Each structure stands twice: as structure tokens, then as C-alpha cells.
Amino acid sequence: MADNHKSAYAVLGLHKGASLDDIKKAYVQLVKKYDPERHTDRFMIVQNAFDRLKTPASRAREDVRAFNYIRGEFFFSAEEKTQLADAQIDQGLRQLEEKINSGQVDRAAATPKLIQGLMMRSYKRVQKKLWAEAIEDWQRVLELDPAHRRAKNNLLYSYITLGYSYASHGLYDEAVDVLKRAATMNPDGTEIIHNLALACEHAGRVEEARRYWQEVIKRWRAQLNQDPDNEYLKACLVEALKEKGQSGEAPAEEKAEGGAPAQARGTQEPSAPRAAHSVEDLREILRLNPNDFESHFRLASLLYNEQKWEEATKELEEMQRRFPRNIEVLNLLGWAMLNSGRIKEAFMVWRRARTMDPKNPQITESLIKANMSIGRTLRDKGLYTQCLVHFKELTRYLPENDEVHYEIGLTYQLKGDERSAFQEYQKVLKINPRHRGARHGLSSLKLRR
């Protein structure tokens, strides 16, 4: 249902920033309205929304990704709240400006009256929600008197409100435009900068989004330094660091044939997404929340992708101690160890993982690729006996694979064991009579007899 993708606040009929008491009251009212037995789907949506807001950590996760509803109001003096007709106000302003332009009235002396007329007209336009026209009036007032407090407040609040409205309707580029104006007027407004980060992100303006996220994170860090026990703020900072990293994910590396990246010997892509997090950001997340599995795995994967095998291994070994039965962790640990030169330990990790989950295709594929890669490397070095150990292990996973038996036959032939080579080549041709390598190998062996 569409409601599943709504902000939790929207589901409960609230704005972001509502108190926990308001959230509980809204939840109770909706539960009374949507009985779980008669309105099961709707009740589940309401329950899910409440669950997303009831703890500091879950609420932070929601709040960091939700636009701020920044409260405020328009200010007008009693004289500016006029009941005059629009035509009368327009006519008065027009006549005053004509007198100023013709020199009949001194501009400086007439400015207060001109400002009052513009503020009166803007009040009428606000009543009719003619925002663009009201904004023009406030801009003119500030041209005449840059320190005019009510015009400045009203212009800023209109930009903030329009930005929120545009974002709520999916008009993210328009939201960015007016929110930038708001940020210029109020550079200390962290909620405005936060809204800009979200609007840029939704608009696909990756670099701008990242720049605004960095500013939000900088300000939240400063606040946390002043209030280090604030669990909600700590959770917000963790989520913001994640969001900054996910703004514009890096594309996956191009893979060589067989699924492994072309540049790294004996490796395969880590299972975690290749997001544009930095090592520093991920370490900060873990400092704030040591139990964040996703961020810890991202850190290990990032180190792995940067071919920092020892550092990746260290992180994955720590994860293994905490999550000893997590197959993804064990699989990546195997590859990190293999690239670190800890070959026996790598295979021990994979075999242990396969014992836990014998049908897991990820582990089986890793064992196949690793044995094949190490076997070929050892054969290239003339270490045929050790090489055969790895190739023969492949027959446990691929007993009827022609390429596996061909590699074994070729190794026997290079080792000088022609009888064993002849037998393996025959197995290959029994599986695949058209295998050119095996046919050529048999022919060369026959010529020597």
C-alpha cells in the first residue's frame, strides 16, 4: 500500500517535531478508529508508524530522512492588517510612487508611507495565499529599509514554508531554489540546511547534497560535544553520516570473466553495496554505535575494495567473533585472508561456513573460484603436487565438470605422470566429447608412446 512509504508522522497525522505525548495520543486515537480485526492492513500501517517513532534511535532514523516542518508565523502591525479593498491599496501605492517619481514628494519623507502600503498589500496577499506577489512586496520593503523586521521575518518564513510545500509535492528543484534563499537570510538555521540536503538528494544534485550533509553533520557534532549524553542527537549523527555516504553510490567495479574484479588476484566483489562512504565516516559511526552491523560490514568491504587486505581481515575477524554464524562475514573474511596470504586459514573459514549452511551457493562458489585460482597459481610455479590438492577438491563440488578434470589432466601431464593425465583426459571427453584441450592432450600423449 502507498501508505507504507509515507512519513511516519504523516501516517499519524502529525508534523515532524511532534512530542512523544502527541505521538502516543495520535496512535491511540487511530488504533481506536482502525480495529486490528476489521482493519488489519490499516492497523499494521499505524503500528509500523508508531514503532518508527517510539525510541530515540528509530525516531532519529525517521527524522534524518524527513523534511523539517519549521514552525513560524507572519507578523503584521495593527495598521497593516487593513480592511481596505485591494483596488484602493493598489491605487494609493501607484499615486504615491507617481508623486515620488515626479518630484512632488520627497522620497525619504515618503518612504515610511510607501512601506506601510506595501505591507498592507502583502497582508491581503497572504490572506489569499498569493505567495509570489507577497514575496515581491516584502523584497521591495527590504530594498527601502533593509532592517525592516516584519518584512524580513515574513520573507524568510515564506521561503521556508514554500520550500517545505514544494518538497512535500515532489518539486525538489523548486524547493532547493527557495531554501537556498532562506539559508542566505538565516545561515545559522540548521533545519534549513538539513532540508536543503534532503531536497538536493531527491533532486539528484549529488555534490550539493553531500556538501549540505557535511554542514549538517558538522553542526550536529558541535551540538553533541555540548550535550554528549543526548542519545537522540547521537543517533541522528549516525544516520546523517550514513545518509551522506549513500548520496550518489559509487558504481560497482567492472568484473572480469567468472565474476571476480580484473585487478585483484583471487578475489571477488564484496557482498555489501559499494556506497561512497569514507573510512573516517564509518569509523565515526561505529564509535557512536559499536553495534551497527551494517556500517561495520561496509567498513570491511570498503577496506577490501581498496585492497587493504590486512585491515579488512582485522575488521572481519572482529565481526566474526561477534557474529560467528553470519555467512556474509565468513565469506568476505575468507577472501580477505586469501589475499593476505593466509591461504589455509581462508579455506578453513569457508569450510566451516559450508558446514553451517551446506547448500549456500555463495560459499560453494567462493570455494570453487578460490581453489581454481590457487591451483593455477601453484601450477604456474611448478608446484604440481600442491596444485593437485586444490584441483581435486574441486571435484567435491563439481564432480562432472569437464574443465575441472581438464585442469587435473593438464597438471598430471606437466608433472610427467602420463598415465594419470591420460585417464583424466578420457574423463573429460566422456563428459564433453568436443573438448578441444582434452583431445589435443590425448593426441600429444599418444604420439609419445
PDB file of C-alpha atoms in Angstrom, residues 100-245:
ATOM      1  CA  ILE A 100       7.849  60.478  -5.763  1.00  0.00           C
ATOM      2  CA  ASN A 101       8.989  59.964  -9.351  1.00  0.00           C
ATOM      3  CA  SER A 102       7.714  63.412 -10.428  1.00  0.00           C
ATOM      4  CA  GLY A 103       9.446  65.114  -7.519  1.00  0.00           C
ATOM      5  CA  GLN A 104       6.213  66.331  -5.913  1.00  0.00           C
ATOM      6  CA  VAL A 105       7.086  64.381  -2.741  1.00  0.00           C
ATOM      7  CA  ASP A 106      10.496  63.838  -1.184  1.00  0.00           C
ATOM      8  CA  ARG A 107      11.450  60.156  -1.481  1.00  0.00           C
ATOM      9  CA  ALA A 108      12.941  59.896   2.000  1.00  0.00           C
ATOM     10  CA  ALA A 109       9.903  61.532   3.562  1.00  0.00           C
ATOM     11  CA  ALA A 110       7.501  59.297   1.643  1.00  0.00           C
ATOM     12  CA  THR A 111       9.345  56.027   2.312  1.00  0.00           C
ATOM     13  CA  PRO A 112       7.543  55.156   5.598  1.00  0.00           C
ATOM     14  CA  LYS A 113       4.167  55.597   3.917  1.00  0.00           C
ATOM     15  CA  LEU A 114       5.281  53.548   0.885  1.00  0.00           C
ATOM     16  CA  ILE A 115       6.498  50.752   3.194  1.00  0.00           C
ATOM     17  CA  GLN A 116       3.192  50.789   5.061  1.00  0.00           C
ATOM     18  CA  GLY A 117       1.291  50.484   1.785  1.00  0.00           C
ATOM     19  CA  LEU A 118       3.427  47.542   0.635  1.00  0.00           C
ATOM     20  CA  MET A 119       2.989  45.776   3.986  1.00  0.00           C
ATOM     21  CA  MET A 120      -0.780  46.349   3.827  1.00  0.00           C
ATOM     22  CA  ARG A 121      -0.902  44.849   0.340  1.00  0.00           C
ATOM     23  CA  SER A 122       1.272  41.896   1.374  1.00  0.00           C
ATOM     24  CA  TYR A 123      -1.134  41.200   4.256  1.00  0.00           C
ATOM     25  CA  LYS A 124      -4.039  40.995   1.798  1.00  0.00           C
ATOM     26  CA  ARG A 125      -1.996  38.726  -0.483  1.00  0.00           C
ATOM     27  CA  VAL A 126      -1.098  36.391   2.379  1.00  0.00           C
ATOM     28  CA  GLN A 127      -4.820  36.081   3.193  1.00  0.00           C
ATOM     29  CA  LYS A 128      -5.348  34.910  -0.406  1.00  0.00           C
ATOM     30  CA  LYS A 129      -2.182  32.724  -0.381  1.00  0.00           C
ATOM     31  CA  LEU A 130      -0.701  34.748  -3.252  1.00  0.00           C
ATOM     32  CA  TRP A 131       2.820  33.945  -2.086  1.00  0.00           C
ATOM     33  CA  ALA A 132       4.798  35.120  -5.106  1.00  0.00           C
ATOM     34  CA  GLU A 133       3.100  38.534  -5.033  1.00  0.00           C
ATOM     35  CA  ALA A 134       3.544  38.863  -1.252  1.00  0.00           C
ATOM     36  CA  ILE A 135       7.234  37.970  -1.610  1.00  0.00           C
ATOM     37  CA  GLU A 136       7.649  40.762  -4.185  1.00  0.00           C
ATOM     38  CA  ASP A 137       6.179  43.265  -1.727  1.00  0.00           C
ATOM     39  CA  TRP A 138       8.496  42.167   1.125  1.00  0.00           C
ATOM     40  CA  GLN A 139      11.501  42.298  -1.189  1.00  0.00           C
ATOM     41  CA  ARG A 140      10.596  45.880  -2.106  1.00  0.00           C
ATOM     42  CA  VAL A 141      10.189  46.792   1.555  1.00  0.00           C
ATOM     43  CA  LEU A 142      13.674  45.434   2.312  1.00  0.00           C
ATOM     44  CA  GLU A 143      15.104  47.397  -0.607  1.00  0.00           C
ATOM     45  CA  LEU A 144      13.694  50.539   1.025  1.00  0.00           C
ATOM     46  CA  ASP A 145      14.583  49.506   4.594  1.00  0.00           C
ATOM     47  CA  PRO A 146      16.986  46.515   4.879  1.00  0.00           C
ATOM     48  CA  ALA A 147      16.418  46.364   8.642  1.00  0.00           C
ATOM     49  CA  HIS A 148      12.614  46.103   8.490  1.00  0.00           C
ATOM     50  CA  ARG A 149      11.993  43.255  10.964  1.00  0.00           C
ATOM     51  CA  ARG A 150       8.473  42.200   9.940  1.00  0.00           C
ATOM     52  CA  ALA A 151       9.273  42.137   6.218  1.00  0.00           C
ATOM     53  CA  LYS A 152      12.464  40.176   6.907  1.00  0.00           C
ATOM     54  CA  ASN A 153      10.629  37.661   9.107  1.00  0.00           C
ATOM     55  CA  ASN A 154       7.797  37.270   6.605  1.00  0.00           C
ATOM     56  CA  LEU A 155      10.112  36.820   3.625  1.00  0.00           C
ATOM     57  CA  LEU A 156      12.190  34.191   5.449  1.00  0.00           C
ATOM     58  CA  TYR A 157       9.114  32.326   6.700  1.00  0.00           C
ATOM     59  CA  SER A 158       7.597  32.359   3.196  1.00  0.00           C
ATOM     60  CA  TYR A 159      10.766  30.808   1.731  1.00  0.00           C
ATOM     61  CA  ILE A 160      10.827  28.144   4.461  1.00  0.00           C
ATOM     62  CA  THR A 161       7.125  27.344   4.039  1.00  0.00           C
ATOM     63  CA  LEU A 162       7.296  27.259   0.239  1.00  0.00           C
ATOM     64  CA  GLY A 163      10.368  25.016   0.363  1.00  0.00           C
ATOM     65  CA  TYR A 164       8.568  22.545   2.614  1.00  0.00           C
ATOM     66  CA  SER A 165       5.452  22.658   0.421  1.00  0.00           C
ATOM     67  CA  TYR A 166       7.421  22.123  -2.797  1.00  0.00           C
ATOM     68  CA  ALA A 167       9.318  19.202  -1.245  1.00  0.00           C
ATOM     69  CA  SER A 168       6.076  17.652   0.048  1.00  0.00           C
ATOM     70  CA  HIS A 169       4.741  17.648  -3.531  1.00  0.00           C
ATOM     71  CA  GLY A 170       7.920  16.256  -5.097  1.00  0.00           C
ATOM     72  CA  LEU A 171       9.031  19.588  -6.618  1.00  0.00           C
ATOM     73  CA  TYR A 172      12.572  19.243  -5.337  1.00  0.00           C
ATOM     74  CA  ASP A 173      14.404  21.638  -7.676  1.00  0.00           C
ATOM     75  CA  GLU A 174      11.901  24.365  -6.815  1.00  0.00           C
ATOM     76  CA  ALA A 175      12.382  23.540  -3.126  1.00  0.00           C
ATOM     77  CA  VAL A 176      16.154  23.879  -3.471  1.00  0.00           C
ATOM     78  CA  ASP A 177      15.762  27.320  -5.076  1.00  0.00           C
ATOM     79  CA  VAL A 178      13.690  28.872  -2.270  1.00  0.00           C
ATOM     80  CA  LEU A 179      15.516  27.034   0.532  1.00  0.00           C
ATOM     81  CA  LYS A 180      18.813  28.453  -0.704  1.00  0.00           C
ATOM     82  CA  ARG A 181      17.301  31.929  -0.352  1.00  0.00           C
ATOM     83  CA  ALA A 182      16.176  31.040   3.167  1.00  0.00           C
ATOM     84  CA  ALA A 183      19.669  29.801   4.048  1.00  0.00           C
ATOM     85  CA  THR A 184      21.165  33.050   2.766  1.00  0.00           C
ATOM     86  CA  MET A 185      18.842  35.005   5.049  1.00  0.00           C
ATOM     87  CA  ASN A 186      19.390  32.695   8.023  1.00  0.00           C
ATOM     88  CA  PRO A 187      22.756  30.927   7.668  1.00  0.00           C
ATOM     89  CA  ASP A 188      22.529  29.637  11.259  1.00  0.00           C
ATOM     90  CA  GLY A 189      19.331  27.662  10.554  1.00  0.00           C
ATOM     91  CA  THR A 190      20.423  24.032  10.775  1.00  0.00           C
ATOM     92  CA  GLU A 191      16.915  22.789   9.957  1.00  0.00           C
ATOM     93  CA  ILE A 192      17.007  24.796   6.705  1.00  0.00           C
ATOM     94  CA  ILE A 193      20.397  23.302   5.765  1.00  0.00           C
ATOM     95  CA  HIS A 194      19.032  19.839   6.597  1.00  0.00           C
ATOM     96  CA  ASN A 195      16.043  20.426   4.286  1.00  0.00           C
ATOM     97  CA  LEU A 196      18.435  21.589   1.568  1.00  0.00           C
ATOM     98  CA  ALA A 197      20.480  18.390   1.906  1.00  0.00           C
ATOM     99  CA  LEU A 198      17.336  16.271   1.514  1.00  0.00           C
ATOM    100  CA  ALA A 199      15.936  18.349  -1.374  1.00  0.00           C
ATOM    101  CA  CYS A 200      19.233  18.213  -3.282  1.00  0.00           C
ATOM    102  CA  GLU A 201      19.440  14.474  -2.672  1.00  0.00           C
ATOM    103  CA  HIS A 202      15.918  13.890  -4.009  1.00  0.00           C
ATOM    104  CA  ALA A 203      16.641  16.180  -6.975  1.00  0.00           C
ATOM    105  CA  GLY A 204      19.704  14.130  -7.902  1.00  0.00           C
ATOM    106  CA  ARG A 205      22.085  17.018  -7.164  1.00  0.00           C
ATOM    107  CA  VAL A 206      24.654  14.731  -5.586  1.00  0.00           C
ATOM    108  CA  GLU A 207      27.554  17.073  -4.895  1.00  0.00           C
ATOM    109  CA  GLU A 208      25.315  19.781  -3.456  1.00  0.00           C
ATOM    110  CA  ALA A 209      23.586  17.209  -1.257  1.00  0.00           C
ATOM    111  CA  ARG A 210      26.902  15.942   0.049  1.00  0.00           C
ATOM    112  CA  ARG A 211      28.078  19.468   0.786  1.00  0.00           C
ATOM    113  CA  TYR A 212      24.922  20.263   2.774  1.00  0.00           C
ATOM    114  CA  TRP A 213      25.090  16.929   4.622  1.00  0.00           C
ATOM    115  CA  GLN A 214      28.661  17.748   5.651  1.00  0.00           C
ATOM    116  CA  GLU A 215      27.449  21.054   7.084  1.00  0.00           C
ATOM    117  CA  VAL A 216      24.587  19.373   8.966  1.00  0.00           C
ATOM    118  CA  ILE A 217      26.982  16.774  10.386  1.00  0.00           C
ATOM    119  CA  LYS A 218      29.431  19.496  11.431  1.00  0.00           C
ATOM    120  CA  ARG A 219      26.696  21.321  13.347  1.00  0.00           C
ATOM    121  CA  TRP A 220      25.314  18.174  14.986  1.00  0.00           C
ATOM    122  CA  ARG A 221      28.824  17.195  16.074  1.00  0.00           C
ATOM    123  CA  ALA A 222      29.190  20.580  17.761  1.00  0.00           C
ATOM    124  CA  GLN A 223      25.825  20.140  19.492  1.00  0.00           C
ATOM    125  CA  LEU A 224      26.773  16.639  20.644  1.00  0.00           C
ATOM    126  CA  ASN A 225      30.020  17.962  22.085  1.00  0.00           C
ATOM    127  CA  GLN A 226      27.896  20.308  24.212  1.00  0.00           C
ATOM    128  CA  ASP A 227      25.439  17.524  25.143  1.00  0.00           C
ATOM    129  CA  PRO A 228      27.349  14.198  24.970  1.00  0.00           C
ATOM    130  CA  ASP A 229      24.619  12.170  26.719  1.00  0.00           C
ATOM    131  CA  ASN A 230      21.935  13.079  24.177  1.00  0.00           C
ATOM    132  CA  GLU A 231      21.107   9.644  22.719  1.00  0.00           C
ATOM    133  CA  TYR A 232      18.679  11.062  20.155  1.00  0.00           C
ATOM    134  CA  LEU A 233      21.281  13.500  18.776  1.00  0.00           C
ATOM    135  CA  LYS A 234      23.883  10.744  18.752  1.00  0.00           C
ATOM    136  CA  ALA A 235      21.524   8.550  16.711  1.00  0.00           C
ATOM    137  CA  CYS A 236      20.793  11.461  14.339  1.00  0.00           C
ATOM    138  CA  LEU A 237      24.510  11.929  13.718  1.00  0.00           C
ATOM    139  CA  VAL A 238      24.907   8.222  12.948  1.00  0.00           C
ATOM    140  CA  GLU A 239      22.029   8.317  10.466  1.00  0.00           C
ATOM    141  CA  ALA A 240      23.294  11.547   8.860  1.00  0.00           C
ATOM    142  CA  LEU A 241      26.723  10.006   8.325  1.00  0.00           C
ATOM    143  CA  LYS A 242      25.032   7.056   6.623  1.00  0.00           C
ATOM    144  CA  GLU A 243      22.868   9.333   4.502  1.00  0.00           C
ATOM    145  CA  LYS A 244      25.859  11.395   3.415  1.00  0.00           C
ATOM    146  CA  GLY A 245      27.601   8.204   2.264  1.00  0.00           C
TER     147      GLY A 245
END
